[in-house]
mmCIF file of C-alpha atoms in Angstrom:
data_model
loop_
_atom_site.group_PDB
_atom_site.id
_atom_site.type_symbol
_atom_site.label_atom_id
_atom_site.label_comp_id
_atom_site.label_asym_id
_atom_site.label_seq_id
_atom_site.Cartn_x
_atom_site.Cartn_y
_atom_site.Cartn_z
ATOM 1 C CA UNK A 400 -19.637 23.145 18.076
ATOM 2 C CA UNK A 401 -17.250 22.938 15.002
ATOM 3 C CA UNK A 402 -14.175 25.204 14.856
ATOM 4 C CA UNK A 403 -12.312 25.997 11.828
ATOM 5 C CA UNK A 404 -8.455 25.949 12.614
ATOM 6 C CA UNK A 405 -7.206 29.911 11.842
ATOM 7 C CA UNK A 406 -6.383 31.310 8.547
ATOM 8 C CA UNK A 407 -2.930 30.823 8.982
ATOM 9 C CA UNK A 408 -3.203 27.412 9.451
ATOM 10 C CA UNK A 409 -4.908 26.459 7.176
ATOM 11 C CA UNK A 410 -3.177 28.117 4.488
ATOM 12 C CA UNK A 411 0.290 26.064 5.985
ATOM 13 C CA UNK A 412 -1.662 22.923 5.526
ATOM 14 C CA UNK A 413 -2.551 23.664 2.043
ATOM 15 C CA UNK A 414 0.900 24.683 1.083
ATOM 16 C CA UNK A 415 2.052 21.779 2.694
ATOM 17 C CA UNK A 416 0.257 19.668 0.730
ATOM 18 C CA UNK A 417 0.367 21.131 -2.351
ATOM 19 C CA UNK A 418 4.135 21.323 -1.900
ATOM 20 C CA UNK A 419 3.986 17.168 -1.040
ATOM 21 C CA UNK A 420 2.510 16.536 -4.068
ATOM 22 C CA UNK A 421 4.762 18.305 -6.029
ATOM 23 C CA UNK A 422 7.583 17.115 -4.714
ATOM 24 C CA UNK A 423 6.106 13.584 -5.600
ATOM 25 C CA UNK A 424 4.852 14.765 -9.652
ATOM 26 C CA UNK A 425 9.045 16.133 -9.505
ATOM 27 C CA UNK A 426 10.552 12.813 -8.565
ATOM 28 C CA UNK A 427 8.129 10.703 -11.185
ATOM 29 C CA UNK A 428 9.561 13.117 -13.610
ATOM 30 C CA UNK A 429 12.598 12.587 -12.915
ATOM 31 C CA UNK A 430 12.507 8.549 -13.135
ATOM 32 C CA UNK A 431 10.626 8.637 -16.304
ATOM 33 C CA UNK A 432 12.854 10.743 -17.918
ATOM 34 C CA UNK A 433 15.935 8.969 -16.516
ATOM 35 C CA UNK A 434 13.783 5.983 -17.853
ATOM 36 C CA UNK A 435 12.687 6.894 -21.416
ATOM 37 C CA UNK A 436 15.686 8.918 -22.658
ATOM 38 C CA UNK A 437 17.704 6.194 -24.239
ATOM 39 C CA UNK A 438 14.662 4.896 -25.650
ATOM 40 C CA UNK A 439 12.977 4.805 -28.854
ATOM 41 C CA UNK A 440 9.176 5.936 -27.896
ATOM 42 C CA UNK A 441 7.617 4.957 -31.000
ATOM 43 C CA UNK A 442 9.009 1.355 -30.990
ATOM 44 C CA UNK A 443 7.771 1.454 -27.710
ATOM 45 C CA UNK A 444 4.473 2.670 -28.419
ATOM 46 C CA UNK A 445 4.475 -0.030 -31.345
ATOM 47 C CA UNK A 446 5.264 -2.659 -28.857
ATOM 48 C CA UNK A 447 2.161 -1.954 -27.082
ATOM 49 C CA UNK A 448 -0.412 -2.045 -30.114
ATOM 50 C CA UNK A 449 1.066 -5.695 -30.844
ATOM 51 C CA UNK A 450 0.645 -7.383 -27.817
ATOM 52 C CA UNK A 451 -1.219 -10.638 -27.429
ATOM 53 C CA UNK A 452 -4.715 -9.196 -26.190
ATOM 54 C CA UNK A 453 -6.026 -12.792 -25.327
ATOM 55 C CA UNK A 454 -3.615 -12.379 -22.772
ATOM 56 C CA UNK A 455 -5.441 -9.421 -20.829
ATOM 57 C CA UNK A 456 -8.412 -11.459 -19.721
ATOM 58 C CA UNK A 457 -6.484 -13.418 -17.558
ATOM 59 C CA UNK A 458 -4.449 -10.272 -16.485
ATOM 60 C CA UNK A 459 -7.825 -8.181 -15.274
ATOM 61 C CA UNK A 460 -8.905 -11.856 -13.368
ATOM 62 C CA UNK A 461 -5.707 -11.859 -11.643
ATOM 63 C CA UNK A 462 -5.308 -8.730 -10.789
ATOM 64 C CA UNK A 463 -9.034 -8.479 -9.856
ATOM 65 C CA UNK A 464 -8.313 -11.551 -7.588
ATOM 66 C CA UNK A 465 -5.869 -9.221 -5.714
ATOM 67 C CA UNK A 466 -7.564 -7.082 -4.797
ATOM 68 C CA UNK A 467 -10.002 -9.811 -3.290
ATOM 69 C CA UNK A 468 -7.639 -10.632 -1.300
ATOM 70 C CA UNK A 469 -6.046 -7.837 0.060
ATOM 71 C CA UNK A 470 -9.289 -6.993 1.405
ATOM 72 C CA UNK A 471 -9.607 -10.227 2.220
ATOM 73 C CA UNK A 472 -6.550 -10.348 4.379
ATOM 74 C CA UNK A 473 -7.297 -6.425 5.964
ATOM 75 C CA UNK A 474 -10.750 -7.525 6.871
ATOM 76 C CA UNK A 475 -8.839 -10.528 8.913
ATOM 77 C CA UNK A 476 -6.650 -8.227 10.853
ATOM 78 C CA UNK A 477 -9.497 -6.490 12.796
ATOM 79 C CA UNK A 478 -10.772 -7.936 16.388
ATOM 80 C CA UNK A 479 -13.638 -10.162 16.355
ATOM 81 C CA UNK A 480 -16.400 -8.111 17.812
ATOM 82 C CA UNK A 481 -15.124 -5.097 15.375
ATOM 83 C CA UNK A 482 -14.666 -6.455 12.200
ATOM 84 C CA UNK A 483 -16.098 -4.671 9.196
ATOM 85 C CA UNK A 484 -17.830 -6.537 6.561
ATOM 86 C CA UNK A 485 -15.890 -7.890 3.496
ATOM 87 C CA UNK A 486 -18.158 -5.781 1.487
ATOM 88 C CA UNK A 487 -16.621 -2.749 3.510
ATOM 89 C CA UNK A 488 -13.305 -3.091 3.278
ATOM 90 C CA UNK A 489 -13.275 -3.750 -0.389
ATOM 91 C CA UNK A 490 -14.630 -0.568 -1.026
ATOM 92 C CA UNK A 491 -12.063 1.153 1.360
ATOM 93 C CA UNK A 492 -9.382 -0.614 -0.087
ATOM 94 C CA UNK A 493 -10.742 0.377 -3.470
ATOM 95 C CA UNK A 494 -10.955 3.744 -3.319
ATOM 96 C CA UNK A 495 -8.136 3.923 -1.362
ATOM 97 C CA UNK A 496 -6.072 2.253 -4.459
ATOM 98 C CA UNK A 497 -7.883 4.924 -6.979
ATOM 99 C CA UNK A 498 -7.031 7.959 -4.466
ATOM 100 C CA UNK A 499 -3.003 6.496 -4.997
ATOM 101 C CA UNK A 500 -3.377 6.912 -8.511
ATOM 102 C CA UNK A 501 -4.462 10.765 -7.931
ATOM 103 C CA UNK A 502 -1.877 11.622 -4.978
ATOM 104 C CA UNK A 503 1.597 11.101 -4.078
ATOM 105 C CA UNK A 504 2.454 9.217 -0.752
ATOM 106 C CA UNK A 505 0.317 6.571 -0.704
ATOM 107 C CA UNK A 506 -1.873 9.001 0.347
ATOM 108 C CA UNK A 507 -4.785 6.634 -0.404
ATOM 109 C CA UNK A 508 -3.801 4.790 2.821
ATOM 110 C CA UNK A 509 -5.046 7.056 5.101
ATOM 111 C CA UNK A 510 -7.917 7.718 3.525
ATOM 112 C CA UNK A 511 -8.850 3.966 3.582
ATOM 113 C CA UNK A 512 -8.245 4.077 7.098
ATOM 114 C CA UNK A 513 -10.575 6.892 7.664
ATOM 115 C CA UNK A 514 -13.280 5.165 5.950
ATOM 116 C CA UNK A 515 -13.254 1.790 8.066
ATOM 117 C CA UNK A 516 -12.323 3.681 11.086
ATOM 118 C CA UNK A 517 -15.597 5.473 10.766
ATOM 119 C CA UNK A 518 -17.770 2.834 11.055
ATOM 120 C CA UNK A 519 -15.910 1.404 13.707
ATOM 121 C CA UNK A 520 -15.832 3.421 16.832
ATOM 122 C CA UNK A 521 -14.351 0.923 19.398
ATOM 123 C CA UNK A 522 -11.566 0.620 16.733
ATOM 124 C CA UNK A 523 -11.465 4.291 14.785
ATOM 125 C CA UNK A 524 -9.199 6.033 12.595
ATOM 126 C CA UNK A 525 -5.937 4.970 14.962
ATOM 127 C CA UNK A 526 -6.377 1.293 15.224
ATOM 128 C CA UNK A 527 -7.600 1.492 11.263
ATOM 129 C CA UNK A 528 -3.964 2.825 10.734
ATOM 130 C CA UNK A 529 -2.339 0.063 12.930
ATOM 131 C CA UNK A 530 -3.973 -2.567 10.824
ATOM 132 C CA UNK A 531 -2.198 -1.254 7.803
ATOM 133 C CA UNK A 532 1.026 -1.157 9.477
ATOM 134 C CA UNK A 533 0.733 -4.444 10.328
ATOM 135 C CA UNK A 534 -0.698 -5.194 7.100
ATOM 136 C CA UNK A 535 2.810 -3.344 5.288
ATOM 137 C CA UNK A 536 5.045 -6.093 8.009
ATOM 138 C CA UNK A 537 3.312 -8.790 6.375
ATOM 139 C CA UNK A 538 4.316 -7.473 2.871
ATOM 140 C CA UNK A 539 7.694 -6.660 4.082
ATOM 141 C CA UNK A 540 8.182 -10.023 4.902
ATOM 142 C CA UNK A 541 7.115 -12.009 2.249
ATOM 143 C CA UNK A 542 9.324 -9.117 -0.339
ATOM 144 C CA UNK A 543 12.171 -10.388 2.141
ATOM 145 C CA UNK A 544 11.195 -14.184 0.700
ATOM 146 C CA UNK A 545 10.893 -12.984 -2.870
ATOM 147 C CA UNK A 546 14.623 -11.135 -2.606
ATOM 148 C CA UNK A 547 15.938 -14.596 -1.343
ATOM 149 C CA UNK A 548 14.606 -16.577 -4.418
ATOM 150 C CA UNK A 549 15.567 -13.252 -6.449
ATOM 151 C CA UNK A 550 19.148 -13.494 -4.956
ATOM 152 C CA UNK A 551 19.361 -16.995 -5.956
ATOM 153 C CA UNK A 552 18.312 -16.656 -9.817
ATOM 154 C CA UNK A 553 20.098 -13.801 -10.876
ATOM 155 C CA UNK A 554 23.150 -11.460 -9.934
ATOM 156 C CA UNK A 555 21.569 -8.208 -8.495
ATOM 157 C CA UNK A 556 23.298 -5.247 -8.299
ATOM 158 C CA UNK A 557 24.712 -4.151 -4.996
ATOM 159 C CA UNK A 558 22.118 -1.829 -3.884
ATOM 160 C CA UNK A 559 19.195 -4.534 -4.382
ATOM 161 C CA UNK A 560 21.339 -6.921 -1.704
ATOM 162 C CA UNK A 561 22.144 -3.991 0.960
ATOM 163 C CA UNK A 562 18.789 -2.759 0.779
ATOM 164 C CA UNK A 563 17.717 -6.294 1.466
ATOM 165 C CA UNK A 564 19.852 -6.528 4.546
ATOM 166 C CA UNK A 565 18.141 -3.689 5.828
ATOM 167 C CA UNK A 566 15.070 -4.613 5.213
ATOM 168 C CA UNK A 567 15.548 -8.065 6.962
ATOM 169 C CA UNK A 568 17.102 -6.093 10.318
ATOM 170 C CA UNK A 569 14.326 -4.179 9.821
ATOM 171 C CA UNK A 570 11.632 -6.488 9.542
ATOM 172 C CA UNK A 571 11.786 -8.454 12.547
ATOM 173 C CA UNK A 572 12.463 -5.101 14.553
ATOM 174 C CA UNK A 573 9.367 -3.656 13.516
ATOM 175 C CA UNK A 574 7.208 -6.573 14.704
ATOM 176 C CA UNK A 575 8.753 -6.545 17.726
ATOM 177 C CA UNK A 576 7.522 -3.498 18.479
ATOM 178 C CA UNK A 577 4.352 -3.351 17.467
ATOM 179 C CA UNK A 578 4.172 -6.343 19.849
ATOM 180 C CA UNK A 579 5.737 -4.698 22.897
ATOM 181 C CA UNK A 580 2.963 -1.871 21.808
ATOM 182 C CA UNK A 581 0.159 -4.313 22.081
ATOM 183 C CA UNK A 582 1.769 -5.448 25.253
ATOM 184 C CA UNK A 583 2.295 -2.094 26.825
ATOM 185 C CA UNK A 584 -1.517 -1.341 25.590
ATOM 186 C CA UNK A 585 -3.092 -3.950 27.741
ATOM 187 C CA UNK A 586 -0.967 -2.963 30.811
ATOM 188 C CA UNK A 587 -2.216 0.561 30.289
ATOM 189 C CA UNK A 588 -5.605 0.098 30.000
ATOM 190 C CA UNK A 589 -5.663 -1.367 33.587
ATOM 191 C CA UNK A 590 -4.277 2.003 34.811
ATOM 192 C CA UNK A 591 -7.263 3.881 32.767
ATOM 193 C CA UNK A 592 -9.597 4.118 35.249
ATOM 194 C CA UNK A 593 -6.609 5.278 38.081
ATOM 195 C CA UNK A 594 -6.319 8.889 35.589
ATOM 196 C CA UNK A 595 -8.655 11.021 36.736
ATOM 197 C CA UNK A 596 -7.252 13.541 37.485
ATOM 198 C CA UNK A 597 -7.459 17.021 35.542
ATOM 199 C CA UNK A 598 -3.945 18.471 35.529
ATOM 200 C CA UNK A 599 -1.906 18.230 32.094
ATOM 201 C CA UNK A 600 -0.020 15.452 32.917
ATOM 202 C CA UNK A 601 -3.274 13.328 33.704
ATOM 203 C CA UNK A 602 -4.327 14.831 30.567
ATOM 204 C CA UNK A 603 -1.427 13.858 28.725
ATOM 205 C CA UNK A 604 -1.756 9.875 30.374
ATOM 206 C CA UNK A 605 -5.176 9.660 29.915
ATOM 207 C CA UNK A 606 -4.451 10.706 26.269
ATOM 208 C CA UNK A 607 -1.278 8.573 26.078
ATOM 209 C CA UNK A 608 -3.584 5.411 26.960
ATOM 210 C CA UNK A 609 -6.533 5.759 24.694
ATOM 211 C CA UNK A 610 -4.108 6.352 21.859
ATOM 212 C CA UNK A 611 -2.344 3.386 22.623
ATOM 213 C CA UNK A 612 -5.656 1.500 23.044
ATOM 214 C CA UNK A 613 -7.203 2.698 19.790
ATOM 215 C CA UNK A 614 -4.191 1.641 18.340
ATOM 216 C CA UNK A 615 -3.750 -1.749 19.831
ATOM 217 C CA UNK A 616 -7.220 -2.873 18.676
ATOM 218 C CA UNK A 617 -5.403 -3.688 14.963
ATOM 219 C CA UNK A 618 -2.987 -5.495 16.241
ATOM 220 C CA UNK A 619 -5.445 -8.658 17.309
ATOM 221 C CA UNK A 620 -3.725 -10.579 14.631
ATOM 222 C CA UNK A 621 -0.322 -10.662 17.176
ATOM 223 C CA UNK A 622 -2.194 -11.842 19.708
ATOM 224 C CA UNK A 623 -2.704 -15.407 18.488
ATOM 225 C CA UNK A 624 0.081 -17.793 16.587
ATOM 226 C CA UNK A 625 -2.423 -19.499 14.689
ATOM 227 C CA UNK A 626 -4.122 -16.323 13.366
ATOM 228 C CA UNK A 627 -0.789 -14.923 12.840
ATOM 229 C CA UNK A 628 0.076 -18.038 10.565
ATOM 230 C CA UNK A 629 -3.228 -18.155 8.381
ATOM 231 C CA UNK A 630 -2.415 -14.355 7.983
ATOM 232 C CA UNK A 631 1.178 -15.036 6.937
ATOM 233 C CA UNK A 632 0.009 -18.296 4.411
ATOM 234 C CA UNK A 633 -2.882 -15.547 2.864
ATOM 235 C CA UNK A 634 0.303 -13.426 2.230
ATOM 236 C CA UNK A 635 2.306 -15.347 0.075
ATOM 237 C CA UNK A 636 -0.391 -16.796 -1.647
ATOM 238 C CA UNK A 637 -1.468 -13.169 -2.426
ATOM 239 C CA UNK A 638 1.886 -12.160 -3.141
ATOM 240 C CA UNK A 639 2.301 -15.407 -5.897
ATOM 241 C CA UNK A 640 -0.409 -13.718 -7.646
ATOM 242 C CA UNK A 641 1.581 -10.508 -8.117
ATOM 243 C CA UNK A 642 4.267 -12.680 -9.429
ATOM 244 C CA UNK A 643 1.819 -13.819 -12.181
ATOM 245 C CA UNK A 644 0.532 -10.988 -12.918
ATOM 246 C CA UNK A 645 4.117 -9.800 -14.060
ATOM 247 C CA UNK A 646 4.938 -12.833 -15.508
ATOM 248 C CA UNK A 647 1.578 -12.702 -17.772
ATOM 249 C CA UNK A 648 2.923 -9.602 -18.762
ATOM 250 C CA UNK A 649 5.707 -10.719 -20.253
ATOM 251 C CA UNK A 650 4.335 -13.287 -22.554
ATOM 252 C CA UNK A 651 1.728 -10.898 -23.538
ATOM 253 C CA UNK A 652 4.641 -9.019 -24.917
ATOM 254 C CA UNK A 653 6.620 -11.885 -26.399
ATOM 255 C CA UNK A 654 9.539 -11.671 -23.657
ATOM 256 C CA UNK A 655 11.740 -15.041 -23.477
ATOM 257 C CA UNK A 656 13.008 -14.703 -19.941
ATOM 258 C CA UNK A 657 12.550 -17.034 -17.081
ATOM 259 C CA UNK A 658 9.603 -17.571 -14.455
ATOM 260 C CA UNK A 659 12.467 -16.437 -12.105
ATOM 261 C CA UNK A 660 12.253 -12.743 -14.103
ATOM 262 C CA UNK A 661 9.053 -12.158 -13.009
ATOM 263 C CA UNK A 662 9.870 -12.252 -9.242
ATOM 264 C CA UNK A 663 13.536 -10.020 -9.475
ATOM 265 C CA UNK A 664 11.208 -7.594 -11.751
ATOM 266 C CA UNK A 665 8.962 -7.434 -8.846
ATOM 267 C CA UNK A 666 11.235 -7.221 -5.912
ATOM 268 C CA UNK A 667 12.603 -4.140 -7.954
ATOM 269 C CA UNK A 668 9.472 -2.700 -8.125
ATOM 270 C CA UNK A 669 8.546 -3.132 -4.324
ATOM 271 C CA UNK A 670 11.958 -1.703 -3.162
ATOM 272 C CA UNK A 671 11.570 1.044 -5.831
ATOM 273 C CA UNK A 672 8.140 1.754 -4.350
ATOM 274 C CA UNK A 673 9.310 2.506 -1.203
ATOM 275 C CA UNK A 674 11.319 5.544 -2.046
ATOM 276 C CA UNK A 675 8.607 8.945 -2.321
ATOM 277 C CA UNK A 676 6.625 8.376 -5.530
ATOM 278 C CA UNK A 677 3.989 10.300 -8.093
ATOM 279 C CA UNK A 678 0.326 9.317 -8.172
ATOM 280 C CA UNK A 679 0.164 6.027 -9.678
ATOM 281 C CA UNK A 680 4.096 5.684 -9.232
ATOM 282 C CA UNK A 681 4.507 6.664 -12.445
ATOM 283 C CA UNK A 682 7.789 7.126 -13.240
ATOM 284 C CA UNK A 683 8.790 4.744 -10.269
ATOM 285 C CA UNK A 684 7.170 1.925 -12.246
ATOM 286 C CA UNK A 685 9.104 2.923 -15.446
ATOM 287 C CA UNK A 686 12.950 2.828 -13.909
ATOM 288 C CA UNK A 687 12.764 -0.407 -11.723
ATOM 289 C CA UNK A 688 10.987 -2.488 -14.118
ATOM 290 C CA UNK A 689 13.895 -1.388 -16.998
ATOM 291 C CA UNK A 690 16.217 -1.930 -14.504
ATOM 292 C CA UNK A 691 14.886 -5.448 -13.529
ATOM 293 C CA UNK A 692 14.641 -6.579 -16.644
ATOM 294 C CA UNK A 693 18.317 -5.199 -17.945
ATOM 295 C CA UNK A 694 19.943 -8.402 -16.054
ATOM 296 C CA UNK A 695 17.743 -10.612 -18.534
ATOM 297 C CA UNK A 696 19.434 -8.594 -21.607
ATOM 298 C CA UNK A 697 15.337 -7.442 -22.921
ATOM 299 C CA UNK A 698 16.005 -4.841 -24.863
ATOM 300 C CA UNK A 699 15.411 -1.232 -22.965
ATOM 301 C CA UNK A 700 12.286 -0.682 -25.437
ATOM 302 C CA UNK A 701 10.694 -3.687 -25.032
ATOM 303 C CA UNK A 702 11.121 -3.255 -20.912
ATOM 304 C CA UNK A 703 9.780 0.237 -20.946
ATOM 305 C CA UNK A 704 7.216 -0.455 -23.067
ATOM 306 C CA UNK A 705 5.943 -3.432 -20.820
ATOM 307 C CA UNK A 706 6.119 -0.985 -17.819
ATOM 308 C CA UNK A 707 4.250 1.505 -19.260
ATOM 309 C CA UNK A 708 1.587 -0.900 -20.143
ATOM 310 C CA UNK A 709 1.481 -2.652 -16.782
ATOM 311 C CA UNK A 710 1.619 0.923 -14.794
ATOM 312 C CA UNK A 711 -1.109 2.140 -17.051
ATOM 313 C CA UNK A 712 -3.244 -0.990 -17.142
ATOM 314 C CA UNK A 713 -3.017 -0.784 -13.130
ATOM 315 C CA UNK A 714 -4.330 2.632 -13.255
ATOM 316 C CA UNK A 715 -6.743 2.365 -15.721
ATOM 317 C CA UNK A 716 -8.697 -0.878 -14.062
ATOM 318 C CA UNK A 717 -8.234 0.387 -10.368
ATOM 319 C CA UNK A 718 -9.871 3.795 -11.226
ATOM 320 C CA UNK A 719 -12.342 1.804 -13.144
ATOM 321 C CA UNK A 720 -13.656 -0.394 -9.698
ATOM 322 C CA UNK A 721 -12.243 2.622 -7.021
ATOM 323 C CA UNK A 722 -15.144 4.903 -8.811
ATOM 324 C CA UNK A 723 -17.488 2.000 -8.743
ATOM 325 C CA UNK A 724 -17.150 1.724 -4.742
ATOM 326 C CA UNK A 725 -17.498 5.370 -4.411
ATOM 327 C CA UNK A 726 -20.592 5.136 -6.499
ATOM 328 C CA UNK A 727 -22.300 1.866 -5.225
ATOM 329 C CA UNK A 728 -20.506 2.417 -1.319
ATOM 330 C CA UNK A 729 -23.315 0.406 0.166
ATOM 331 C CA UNK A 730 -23.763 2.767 3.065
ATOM 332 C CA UNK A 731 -19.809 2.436 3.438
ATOM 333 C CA UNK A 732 -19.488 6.278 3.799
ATOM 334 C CA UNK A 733 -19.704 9.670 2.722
ATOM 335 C CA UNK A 734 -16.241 10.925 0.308
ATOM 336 C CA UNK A 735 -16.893 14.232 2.068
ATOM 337 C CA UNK A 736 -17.477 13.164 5.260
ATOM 338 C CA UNK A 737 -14.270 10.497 5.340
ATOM 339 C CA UNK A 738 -11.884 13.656 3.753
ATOM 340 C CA UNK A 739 -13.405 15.634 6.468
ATOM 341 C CA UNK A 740 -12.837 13.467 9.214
ATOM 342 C CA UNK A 741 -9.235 12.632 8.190
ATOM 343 C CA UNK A 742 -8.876 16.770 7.640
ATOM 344 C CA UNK A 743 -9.572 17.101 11.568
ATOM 345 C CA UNK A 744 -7.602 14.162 12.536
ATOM 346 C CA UNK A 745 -4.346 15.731 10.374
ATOM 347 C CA UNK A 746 -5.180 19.315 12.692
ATOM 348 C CA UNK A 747 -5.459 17.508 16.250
ATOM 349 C CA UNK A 748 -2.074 15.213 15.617
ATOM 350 C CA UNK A 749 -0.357 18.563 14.197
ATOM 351 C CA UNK A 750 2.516 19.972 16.289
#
């Protein structure tokens, strides 16, 4: 039997949320306007009505591509005997990238993870989650490459280098636990069948181990050096892509910089990202592109005009296939049933 969590509770949650996402709509604000104040918005808006369109078929291909294989890779990351379909986790990752262009926090995350998790019960909503973690080291690690070469073609300011540090201290420390997790996992779920008993500490174990379980299911890709390195070469490969897609970009709007720009533009925008953003990180997309592309000397017009573009072009054709998964889901799942699910799962983890 179904219980609804009190009145009070519920009405926390909902401020909570609401108060999220407006602390997310604040800080895009905030970048754009830090963005767009020094520039001129109709030479801007110019810039954009004389781009190259011939350029945008091979944009929406690439970019298309992308997503191919992101799901791709996610789809890779589950076990054997519980991996979804490709079909599956397109559409997750789909409307998962259209729910990010509605909410702050890369909200859209979770709810991708509630929609795979659903349709796999051996690996559920935790071990979902754990396959996106895994699936952010992966990112984090190839940015870390993309810094180096960044590093090495142009003089970045300060802030780009020491958040670079961090991120490669960080890296490697976040794999290693998520491997001493899958370790600790398999060691538990030999002592499974020893917690029977009913007091809370059993309770607590027993709990302890199945969460550790469910979450050690999407971390199969650790568990093998050769699937580990077919992951890792799917990365960068998928990550060269994003590389083009800036690049493409620029020549659509007549920008004489270097391949080289392309990759510090996007290694701005990655670190940027990682800071709390608005749905569709506007604002986000505005500063660190500007910002990138001020080492190059493009003029602050031309910059924000390409990131508007790009941040709005993202939008636009992500929305576009997102509603096209939730409308042709192929049995995928239920929007009610997924928001539902992840509703309950947000009121059991509470405090």
């Amino acid at each position: 039997m179904r219980t609804e969590p009190p009145a009070p509770e519920r009405s926390s949650s909902h401020l909570r949320r609401w108060s999220y996402m407006l602390f997310g709509v604040l800080v895009g604000a905030v970048f754009l306007y830090l963005t767009a104040r020094n520039v001129n918005l109709d030479a801007a808006a110019a810039a954009i009505y004389a781009i190259n369109g011939w350029w945008m078929v091979p944009l929406a291909v690439i970019y298309i591509l992308t997503f191919f294989l992101r799901s791709l890779r996610w789809q890779l990351m589950f076990p054997d005997d519980s991996r979804p379909s490709l079909r599956h986790t397109i559409d997750a990752f789909m409307i998962g990238k259209v729910s990010n262009n509605f909410l702050p926090g890369r909200v859209g995350e979770l709810i991708r993870a509630a929609a795979i998790g659903r349709i796999l019960p051996k690996v559920g909503l935790t071990g979902s989650l754990a396959t996106i973690v895994l699936e952010k080291v992966f990112d984090l690690l190839a940015v870390i490459l993309l810094l180096g070469i960044a590093l090495l073609s142009a003089p970045l300011p300060s802030w780009i280098s020491n958040t670079g540090l961090a991120l490669i201290a960080t890296a490697p420390l976040i794999l290693l636990t998520l491997v001493v997790v899958d370790k600790v996992s398999a060691r538990a779920s030999y002592a499974s069948e020893n917690g029977a008993g009913l007091g809370v500490v059993d309770r607590v174990k027993r709990l302890t181990r199945q969460t550790l379980q469910k979450f050690s299911t999407g971390l199969f890709a650790l568990r093998s050096l050769r699937h580990f390195s077919a992951l890792s070469a799917l990365t960068l490969f998928l990550w060269f892509w994003e590389v083009i897609i800036i690049y493409i970009c620029l020549q659509a709007f007549s920008i004489p910089v270097p391949f080289t720009a392309a990759i510090v533009a996007l290694v701005f925008l990655c670190i940027g990202t990682m800071l709390p953003t608005a749905p569709g990180f506007i604002g986000t997309y505005q500063l660190f592109i500007v910002a990138a592309l001020q080492l190059y000397a493009v003029p602050e017009t031309s910059a924000f005009a390409l990131s508007v573009f790009l941040n709005l072009f993202m939008i636009v054709l992500s929305s576009i296939l997102g509603a096209v998964a939730i409308v042709l889901d192929g049995g995928l799942f239920n929007l009610k049933q997924v928001l539902s699910s992840l509703s309950k799962s947000n009121s059991i983890n509470r405090p």
